[in-house]
Short mmCIF file of C-alpha atoms in Angstrom, two decimals:
data_model
loop_
_atom_site.label_atom_id
_atom_site.label_comp_id
_atom_site.label_asym_id
_atom_site.label_seq_id
_atom_site.Cartn_x
_atom_site.Cartn_y
_atom_site.Cartn_z
CA ASP A 1 1.43 -24.29 -20.50
CA LEU A 2 -1.32 -25.78 -18.54
CA VAL A 3 -2.68 -22.77 -16.55
CA ARG A 4 -2.89 -20.72 -19.31
CA SER A 5 -4.80 -23.55 -21.36
CA ARG A 6 -7.09 -23.70 -18.70
CA GLY A 7 -8.59 -20.58 -19.53
CA LEU A 8 -6.08 -18.19 -16.87
CA GLY A 9 -4.26 -15.93 -19.91
CA ASP A 10 -6.64 -13.94 -19.33
CA VAL A 11 -5.82 -13.51 -16.20
CA TYR A 12 -2.42 -13.18 -16.23
CA LYS A 13 -3.41 -10.49 -19.39
CA ARG A 14 -5.32 -8.13 -17.48
CA GLN A 15 -3.12 -8.58 -14.96
CA GLY A 16 0.60 -8.15 -16.45
CA GLU A 17 3.42 -10.17 -14.51
CA TRP A 18 2.60 -11.80 -11.89
CA LYS A 19 5.27 -11.64 -9.25
CA TYR A 20 3.97 -14.21 -7.01
CA ALA A 21 1.21 -17.63 -8.40
CA ARG A 22 -0.16 -20.71 -7.29
CA VAL A 23 -2.24 -22.83 -9.00
CA ASP A 24 -3.59 -26.87 -7.43
CA PHE A 25 -5.03 -29.15 -9.17
CA LEU A 26 -6.12 -32.52 -8.16
CA ASN A 27 -6.52 -34.81 -11.78
CA ASP A 28 -10.48 -36.09 -10.96
CA THR A 29 -10.75 -39.65 -12.34
CA GLU A 30 -13.75 -39.04 -14.88
CA LEU A 31 -13.84 -34.84 -15.00
CA GLY A 32 -9.38 -34.66 -15.93
CA TRP A 33 -7.61 -32.32 -14.42
CA ARG A 34 -8.75 -29.30 -12.14
CA ILE A 35 -7.91 -26.06 -10.27
CA ILE A 36 -8.51 -26.15 -6.72
CA GLU A 37 -7.06 -23.25 -5.86
CA LEU A 38 -5.47 -19.95 -7.63
CA GLU A 39 -3.59 -17.46 -5.22
CA MET A 40 -2.73 -14.10 -5.95
CA ILE A 41 -1.11 -13.84 -2.68
CA GLU A 42 0.54 -15.71 -0.25
CA PRO A 43 -0.47 -15.24 3.19
CA SER A 44 2.54 -16.36 4.87
CA LEU A 45 5.70 -16.54 2.54
CA PHE A 46 7.67 -19.39 4.58
CA LEU A 47 10.65 -17.08 5.20
CA ARG A 48 12.21 -19.24 7.79
CA HIS A 49 12.45 -21.93 5.41
CA CYS A 50 13.99 -20.01 2.03
CA PRO A 51 17.73 -20.14 1.40
CA ASN A 52 18.92 -16.32 2.28
CA GLU A 53 19.48 -15.50 -1.56
CA GLN A 54 15.42 -16.17 -2.03
CA ILE A 55 14.47 -14.38 0.73
CA GLU A 56 17.52 -11.37 -1.03
CA ARG A 57 15.61 -11.92 -4.25
CA LEU A 58 11.98 -10.72 -3.25
CA ALA A 59 12.66 -7.87 -0.83
CA THR A 60 15.40 -6.21 -3.43
CA MET A 61 11.96 -7.10 -6.14
CA ILE A 62 9.65 -5.59 -2.99
CA ALA A 63 12.04 -2.31 -3.17
CA ASN A 64 12.64 -2.11 -6.57
CA LEU A 65 8.93 -2.14 -7.33
CA ALA A 66 8.21 0.57 -4.40
CA ARG A 67 10.84 2.95 -5.76
CA GLN A 68 8.94 2.45 -8.65
CA GLY A 69 5.62 2.85 -7.73
CA ALA A 70 6.81 6.02 -6.23
CA ALA A 71 8.60 7.67 -8.90
CA ASN A 72 5.24 6.99 -10.78
CA GLN A 73 3.19 9.39 -8.61
CA ALA A 74 6.30 12.24 -8.20
CA ALA A 75 5.60 12.28 -12.50
CA ALA A 76 1.48 11.66 -12.40
CA ALA A 77 2.13 15.04 -9.88
CA THR A 78 4.19 16.41 -11.85
CA ALA A 79 2.53 16.17 -14.76
CA GLN A 80 -0.66 17.48 -12.98
CA ALA A 81 0.74 21.00 -11.44
#
């Protein structure tokens, strides 16, 4: 795919599965496609413009990640004890 072919595959491999990413391209007439912005986080999620199903899916994902992080911390604390 275009993102990986532009050298971002290494970033993806180091970071693991992305939950959100946005890549903005500009097609320069002399240089071809250029990345002009790469976002791994979004400061505003524009939730008021999303269907409820998408908001619920995002909330579920965040809750699952939080539970997973808490479980990992508890397991690490138990292993150290």
